[in-house]
Short mmCIF file of C-alpha atoms in Angstrom, two decimals:
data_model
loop_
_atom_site.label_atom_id
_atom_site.label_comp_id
_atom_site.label_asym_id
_atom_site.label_seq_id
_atom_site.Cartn_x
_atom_site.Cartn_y
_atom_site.Cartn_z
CA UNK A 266 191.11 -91.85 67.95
CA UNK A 267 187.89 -92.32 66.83
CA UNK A 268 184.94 -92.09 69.83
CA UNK A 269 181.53 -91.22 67.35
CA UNK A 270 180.31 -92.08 64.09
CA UNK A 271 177.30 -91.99 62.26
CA UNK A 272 175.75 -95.28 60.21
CA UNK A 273 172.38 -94.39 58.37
CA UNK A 274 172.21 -98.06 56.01
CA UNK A 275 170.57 -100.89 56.97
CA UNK A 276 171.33 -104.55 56.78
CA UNK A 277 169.91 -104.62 53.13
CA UNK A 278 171.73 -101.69 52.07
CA UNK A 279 174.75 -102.95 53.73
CA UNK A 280 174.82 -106.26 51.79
CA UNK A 281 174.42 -103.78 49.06
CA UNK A 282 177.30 -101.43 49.11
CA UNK A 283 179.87 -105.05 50.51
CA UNK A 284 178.05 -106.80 47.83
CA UNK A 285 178.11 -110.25 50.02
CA UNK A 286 174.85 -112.75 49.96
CA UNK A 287 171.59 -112.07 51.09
CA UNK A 288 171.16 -111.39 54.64
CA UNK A 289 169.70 -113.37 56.61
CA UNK A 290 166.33 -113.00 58.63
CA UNK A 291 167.34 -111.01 61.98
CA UNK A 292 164.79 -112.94 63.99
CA UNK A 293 165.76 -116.40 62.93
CA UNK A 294 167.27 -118.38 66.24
CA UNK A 295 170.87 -118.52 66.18
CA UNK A 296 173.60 -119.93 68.82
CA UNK A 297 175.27 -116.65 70.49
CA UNK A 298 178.22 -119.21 71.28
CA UNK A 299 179.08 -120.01 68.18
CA UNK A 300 177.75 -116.99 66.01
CA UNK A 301 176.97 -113.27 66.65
CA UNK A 302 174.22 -111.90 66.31
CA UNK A 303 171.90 -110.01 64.09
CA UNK A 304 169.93 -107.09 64.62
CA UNK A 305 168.27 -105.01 62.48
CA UNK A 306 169.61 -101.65 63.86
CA UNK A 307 167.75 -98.34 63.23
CA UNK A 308 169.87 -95.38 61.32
CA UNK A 309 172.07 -93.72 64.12
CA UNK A 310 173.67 -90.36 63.42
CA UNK A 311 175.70 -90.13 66.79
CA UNK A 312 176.91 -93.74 67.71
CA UNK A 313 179.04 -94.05 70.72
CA UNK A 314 180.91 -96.52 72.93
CA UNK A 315 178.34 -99.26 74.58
CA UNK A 316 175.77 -98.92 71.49
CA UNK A 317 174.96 -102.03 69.12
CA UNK A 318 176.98 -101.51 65.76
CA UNK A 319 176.96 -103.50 62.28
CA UNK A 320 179.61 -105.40 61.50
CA UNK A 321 180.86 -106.67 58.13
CA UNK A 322 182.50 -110.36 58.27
CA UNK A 323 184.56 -112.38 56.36
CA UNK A 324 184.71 -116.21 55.40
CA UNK A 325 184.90 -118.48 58.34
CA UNK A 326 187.63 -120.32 58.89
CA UNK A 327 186.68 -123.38 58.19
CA UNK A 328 185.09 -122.31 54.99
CA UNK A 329 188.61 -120.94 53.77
CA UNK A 330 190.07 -124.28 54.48
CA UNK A 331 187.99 -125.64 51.76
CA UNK A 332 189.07 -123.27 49.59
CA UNK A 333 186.12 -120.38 49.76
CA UNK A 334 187.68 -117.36 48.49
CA UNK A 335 188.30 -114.42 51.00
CA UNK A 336 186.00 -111.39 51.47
CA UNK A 337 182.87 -110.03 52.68
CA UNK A 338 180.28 -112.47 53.21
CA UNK A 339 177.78 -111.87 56.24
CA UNK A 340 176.57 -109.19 58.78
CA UNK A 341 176.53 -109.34 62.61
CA UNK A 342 175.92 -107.11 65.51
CA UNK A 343 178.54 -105.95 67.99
CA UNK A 344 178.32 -104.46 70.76
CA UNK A 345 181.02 -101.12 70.13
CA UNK A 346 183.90 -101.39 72.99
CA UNK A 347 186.18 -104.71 73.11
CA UNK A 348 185.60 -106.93 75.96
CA UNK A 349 188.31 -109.33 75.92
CA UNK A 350 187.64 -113.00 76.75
CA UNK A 351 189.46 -112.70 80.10
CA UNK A 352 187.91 -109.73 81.14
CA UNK A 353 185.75 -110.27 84.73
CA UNK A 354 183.29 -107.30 83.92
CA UNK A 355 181.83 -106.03 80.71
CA UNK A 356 182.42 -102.36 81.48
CA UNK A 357 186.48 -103.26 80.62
CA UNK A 358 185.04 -102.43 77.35
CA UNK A 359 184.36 -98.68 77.65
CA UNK A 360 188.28 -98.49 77.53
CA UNK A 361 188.53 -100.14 74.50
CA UNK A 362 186.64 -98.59 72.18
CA UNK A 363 190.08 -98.14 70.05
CA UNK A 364 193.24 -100.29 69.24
CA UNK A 365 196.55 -98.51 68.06
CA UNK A 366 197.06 -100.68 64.70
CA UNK A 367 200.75 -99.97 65.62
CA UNK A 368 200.98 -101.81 69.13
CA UNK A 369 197.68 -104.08 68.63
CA UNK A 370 199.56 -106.86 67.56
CA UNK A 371 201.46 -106.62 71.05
CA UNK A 372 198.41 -105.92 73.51
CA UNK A 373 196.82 -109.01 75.60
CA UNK A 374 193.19 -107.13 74.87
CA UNK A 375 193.98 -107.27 70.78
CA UNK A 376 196.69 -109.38 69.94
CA UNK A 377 194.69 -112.37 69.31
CA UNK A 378 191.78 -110.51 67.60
CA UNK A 379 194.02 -108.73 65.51
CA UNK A 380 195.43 -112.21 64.39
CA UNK A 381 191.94 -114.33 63.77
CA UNK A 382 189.31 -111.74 64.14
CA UNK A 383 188.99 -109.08 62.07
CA UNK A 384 185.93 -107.13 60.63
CA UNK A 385 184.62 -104.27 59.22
CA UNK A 386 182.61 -101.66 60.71
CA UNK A 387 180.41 -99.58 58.01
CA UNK A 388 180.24 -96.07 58.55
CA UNK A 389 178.81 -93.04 56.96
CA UNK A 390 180.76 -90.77 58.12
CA UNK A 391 183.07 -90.53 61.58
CA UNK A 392 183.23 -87.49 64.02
CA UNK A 393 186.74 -86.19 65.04
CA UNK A 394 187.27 -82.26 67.36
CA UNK A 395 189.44 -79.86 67.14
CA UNK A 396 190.40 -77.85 70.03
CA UNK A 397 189.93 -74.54 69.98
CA UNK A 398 192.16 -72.97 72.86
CA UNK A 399 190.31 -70.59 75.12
CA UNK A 400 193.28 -68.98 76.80
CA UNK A 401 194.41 -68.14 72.80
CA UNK A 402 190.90 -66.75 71.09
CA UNK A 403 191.57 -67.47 67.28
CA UNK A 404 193.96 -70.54 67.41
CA UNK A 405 193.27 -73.87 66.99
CA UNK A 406 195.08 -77.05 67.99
CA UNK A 407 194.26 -80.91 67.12
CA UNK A 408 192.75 -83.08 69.54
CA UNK A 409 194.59 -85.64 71.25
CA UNK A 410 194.66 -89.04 73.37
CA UNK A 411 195.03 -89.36 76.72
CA UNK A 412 197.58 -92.51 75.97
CA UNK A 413 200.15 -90.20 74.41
CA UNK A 414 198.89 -87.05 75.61
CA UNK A 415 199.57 -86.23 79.61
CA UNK A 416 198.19 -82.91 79.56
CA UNK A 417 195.32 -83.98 77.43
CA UNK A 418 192.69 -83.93 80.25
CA UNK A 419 193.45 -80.02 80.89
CA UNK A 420 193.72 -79.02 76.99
CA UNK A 421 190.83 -81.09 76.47
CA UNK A 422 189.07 -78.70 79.86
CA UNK A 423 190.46 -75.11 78.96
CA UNK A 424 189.21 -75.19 74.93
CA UNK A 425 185.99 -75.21 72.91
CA UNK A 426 185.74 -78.61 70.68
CA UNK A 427 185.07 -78.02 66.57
CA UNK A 428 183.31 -80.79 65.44
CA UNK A 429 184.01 -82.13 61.53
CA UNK A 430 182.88 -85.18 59.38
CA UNK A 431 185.11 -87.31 57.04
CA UNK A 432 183.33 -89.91 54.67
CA UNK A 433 183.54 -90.26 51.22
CA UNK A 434 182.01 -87.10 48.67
CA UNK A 435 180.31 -89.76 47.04
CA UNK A 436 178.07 -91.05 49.97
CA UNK A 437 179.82 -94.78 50.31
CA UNK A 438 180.18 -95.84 53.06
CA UNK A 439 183.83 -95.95 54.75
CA UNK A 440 184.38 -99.16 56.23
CA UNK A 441 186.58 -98.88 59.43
CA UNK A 442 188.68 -102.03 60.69
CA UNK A 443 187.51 -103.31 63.13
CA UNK A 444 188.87 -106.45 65.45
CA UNK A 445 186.12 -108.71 67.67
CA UNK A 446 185.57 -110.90 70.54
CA UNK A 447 183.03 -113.15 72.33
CA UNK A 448 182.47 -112.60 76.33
CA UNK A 449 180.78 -115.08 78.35
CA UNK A 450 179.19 -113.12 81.48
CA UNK A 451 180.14 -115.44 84.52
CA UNK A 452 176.61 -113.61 86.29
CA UNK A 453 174.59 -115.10 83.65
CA UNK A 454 172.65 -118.08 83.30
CA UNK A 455 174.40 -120.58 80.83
CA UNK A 456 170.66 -120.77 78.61
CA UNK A 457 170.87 -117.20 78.75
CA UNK A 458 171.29 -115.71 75.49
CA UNK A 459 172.39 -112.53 76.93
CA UNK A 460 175.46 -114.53 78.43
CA UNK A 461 177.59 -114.63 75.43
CA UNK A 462 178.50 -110.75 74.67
CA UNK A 463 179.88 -110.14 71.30
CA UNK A 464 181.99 -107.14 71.18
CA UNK A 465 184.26 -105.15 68.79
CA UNK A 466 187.13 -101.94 68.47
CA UNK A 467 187.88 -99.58 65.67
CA UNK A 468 191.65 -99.62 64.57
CA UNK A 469 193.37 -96.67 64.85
CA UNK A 470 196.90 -95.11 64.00
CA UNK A 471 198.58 -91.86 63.10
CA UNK A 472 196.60 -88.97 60.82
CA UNK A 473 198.12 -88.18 57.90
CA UNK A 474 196.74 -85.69 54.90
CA UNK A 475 195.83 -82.43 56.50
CA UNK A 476 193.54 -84.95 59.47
CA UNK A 477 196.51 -84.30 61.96
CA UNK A 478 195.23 -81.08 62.44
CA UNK A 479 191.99 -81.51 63.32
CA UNK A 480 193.46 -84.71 65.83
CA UNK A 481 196.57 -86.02 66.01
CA UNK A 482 194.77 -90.06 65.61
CA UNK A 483 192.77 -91.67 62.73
CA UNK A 484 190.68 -94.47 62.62
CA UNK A 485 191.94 -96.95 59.76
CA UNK A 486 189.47 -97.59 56.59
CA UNK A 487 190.38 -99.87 54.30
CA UNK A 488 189.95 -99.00 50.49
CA UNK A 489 187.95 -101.46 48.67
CA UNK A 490 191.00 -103.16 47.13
CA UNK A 491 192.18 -104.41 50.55
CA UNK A 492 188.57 -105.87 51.50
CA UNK A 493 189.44 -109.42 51.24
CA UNK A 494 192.77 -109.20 52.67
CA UNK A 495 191.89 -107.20 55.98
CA UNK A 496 188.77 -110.21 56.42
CA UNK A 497 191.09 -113.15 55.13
CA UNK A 498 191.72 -115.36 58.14
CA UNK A 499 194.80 -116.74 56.14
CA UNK A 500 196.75 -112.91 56.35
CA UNK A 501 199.58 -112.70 58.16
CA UNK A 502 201.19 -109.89 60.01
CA UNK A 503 202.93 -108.23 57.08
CA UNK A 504 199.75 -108.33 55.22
CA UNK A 505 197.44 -106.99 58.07
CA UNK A 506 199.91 -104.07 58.53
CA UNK A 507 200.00 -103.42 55.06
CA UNK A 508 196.27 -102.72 55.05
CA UNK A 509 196.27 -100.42 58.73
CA UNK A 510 199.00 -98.53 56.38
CA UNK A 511 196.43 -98.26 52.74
CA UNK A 512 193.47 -95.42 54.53
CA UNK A 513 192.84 -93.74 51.75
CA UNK A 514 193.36 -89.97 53.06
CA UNK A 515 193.43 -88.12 49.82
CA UNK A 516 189.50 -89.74 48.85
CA UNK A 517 187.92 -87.85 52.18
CA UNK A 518 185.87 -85.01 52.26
CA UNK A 519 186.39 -83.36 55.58
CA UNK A 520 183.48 -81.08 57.04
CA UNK A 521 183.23 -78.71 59.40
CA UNK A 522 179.54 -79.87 61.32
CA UNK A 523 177.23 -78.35 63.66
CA UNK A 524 178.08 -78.84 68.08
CA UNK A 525 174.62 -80.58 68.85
CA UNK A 526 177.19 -83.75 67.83
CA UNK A 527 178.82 -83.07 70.74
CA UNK A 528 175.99 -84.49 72.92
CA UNK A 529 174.87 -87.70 72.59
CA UNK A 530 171.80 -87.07 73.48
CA UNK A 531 171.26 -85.27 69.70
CA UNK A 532 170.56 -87.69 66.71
CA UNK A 533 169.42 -87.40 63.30
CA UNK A 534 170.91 -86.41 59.63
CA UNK A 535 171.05 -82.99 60.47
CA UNK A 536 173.78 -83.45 62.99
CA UNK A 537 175.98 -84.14 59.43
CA UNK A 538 174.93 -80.48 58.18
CA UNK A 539 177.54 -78.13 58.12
CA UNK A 540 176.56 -75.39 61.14
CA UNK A 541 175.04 -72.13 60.63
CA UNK A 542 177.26 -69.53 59.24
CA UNK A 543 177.78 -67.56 61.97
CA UNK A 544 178.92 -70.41 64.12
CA UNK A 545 181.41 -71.71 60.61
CA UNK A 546 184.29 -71.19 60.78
CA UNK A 547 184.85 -70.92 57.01
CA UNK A 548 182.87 -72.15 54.11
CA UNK A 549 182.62 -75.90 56.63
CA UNK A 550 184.83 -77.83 53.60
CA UNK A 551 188.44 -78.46 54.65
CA UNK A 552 189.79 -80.73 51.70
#
């Protein structure tokens, strides 16, 4: 699964490193029905369900009609944890702060994202714990999720957590795939701008390359090359589950980090330093 991850770019940098057009100004008036929006979002270390995240988009749909090429072209802000359009309260999206790429295309909540609404979520880095066994001093185990896991609640209660990083060794960012969806509140106003809540998921599916042993789920980044095909509106099935199949494993640098990421309440770059050695279990660099 994938419940933290750390984002330290802004929107400039972001437009950067997806090399799409200039972004546009954060405070200029926009229609929530018709567009997410933008918000200039300050560098987060220790993101979690509920919080605003970045979000990179692709060409609209009517703009791929006319023949605009696919690919990254503008920045929004979600709100991380997929409220789906039929959804009666907004807290539905606390449980779906993941879809399995291998049953999205199946699931009321995702199907229909999965099919017309796909994104990118930029990341730095993303958090994933190992469980450390306290009945069994000196073992470790990978984490798991409660949907496949029926004892995961007690494992999860009986062990100490290991926290470790994956991003890239060469500091770009990984860009997770993401799915999204617009919310109307029925509470609020209709001139309310806070009526229309725009909200996304990270993709996940099985860990492969040594990851399965630190948890037995991984969220999906897309490589570079499959950009423009995850954002196309025009990709079908068999090319959508080509790209949930193309995470680039072998490319991650996978740390061992400090526990103050464990609360939420702790933020800042040093929460993506590898602990002090006594706590280490090892030199902190896996693969």
């Amino acid at each position: 699964m994938c419940g933290r991850f750390a984002r330290a770019r802004n929107a400039h940098e972001l437009q950067l490193a997806f090399d799409f057009a200039e972004v546009p100004d954060p405070s200029a008036p926009a229609d929530p029905r018709s567009r997410p929006p933008l918000e200039e979002l300050e560098p987060d270390y220790n993101i979690c369900p509920g919080k605003p995240v970045h979000a990179v988009l692709g060409t609209p749909p009517n703009e791929a009609a006319r023949g605009v090429p696919p690919g990254p072209r503008s920045l929004a802000t979600f709100r991380w944890g997929l409220i789906p359009s039929w959804a009666k309260d907004a807290n539905v999206g606390f449980k779906m702060i993941n879809a399995r790429g291998e049953t999205a295309a199946e699931k009321p909540a995702f199907r229909a994202a999965l099919a017309h609404r796909r994104c990118l979520l930029p990341a730095d880095a993303y958090y994933e714990w190992q469980l450390l066994p306290e009945a069994v001093p000196g073992t470790a185990e990978p984490g798991t999720s409660p949907a496949t896991d029926p004892g995961h609640k007690r494992r999860k209660a009986s062990a100490k957590k290991k926290p470790f990083s994956v991003s890239y060794p060469d500091g770009e960012p990984l860009a997770l795939a993401g799915l999204f969806e617009r919310w109307r509140d029925p509470d609020a106003p209709e001139d309310d701008p806070a009526a229309w809540v725009w909200s996304c998921t990270v993709v996940t599916t099985q860990a492969t390359g040594g990851l399965e042993g630190i948890h037995e789920r991984m969220p999906v980044v897309v490589p570079r090359e499959e950009w423009a095909a995850w954002l196309d509106p025009a990709s079908g099935l068999a090319d959508v589950q080509r790209v949930m199949a193309s995470t680039p494993v072998d490319a991650f640098a996978v740390r061992e980090v400090s526990t103050a990421v464990n609360s939420i309440k702790n933020n800042g770059p040093e929460l993506l330093e590898p602990p002090a050695p006594a706590a280490a279990g090892g030199d902190g660099t896996l693969f």
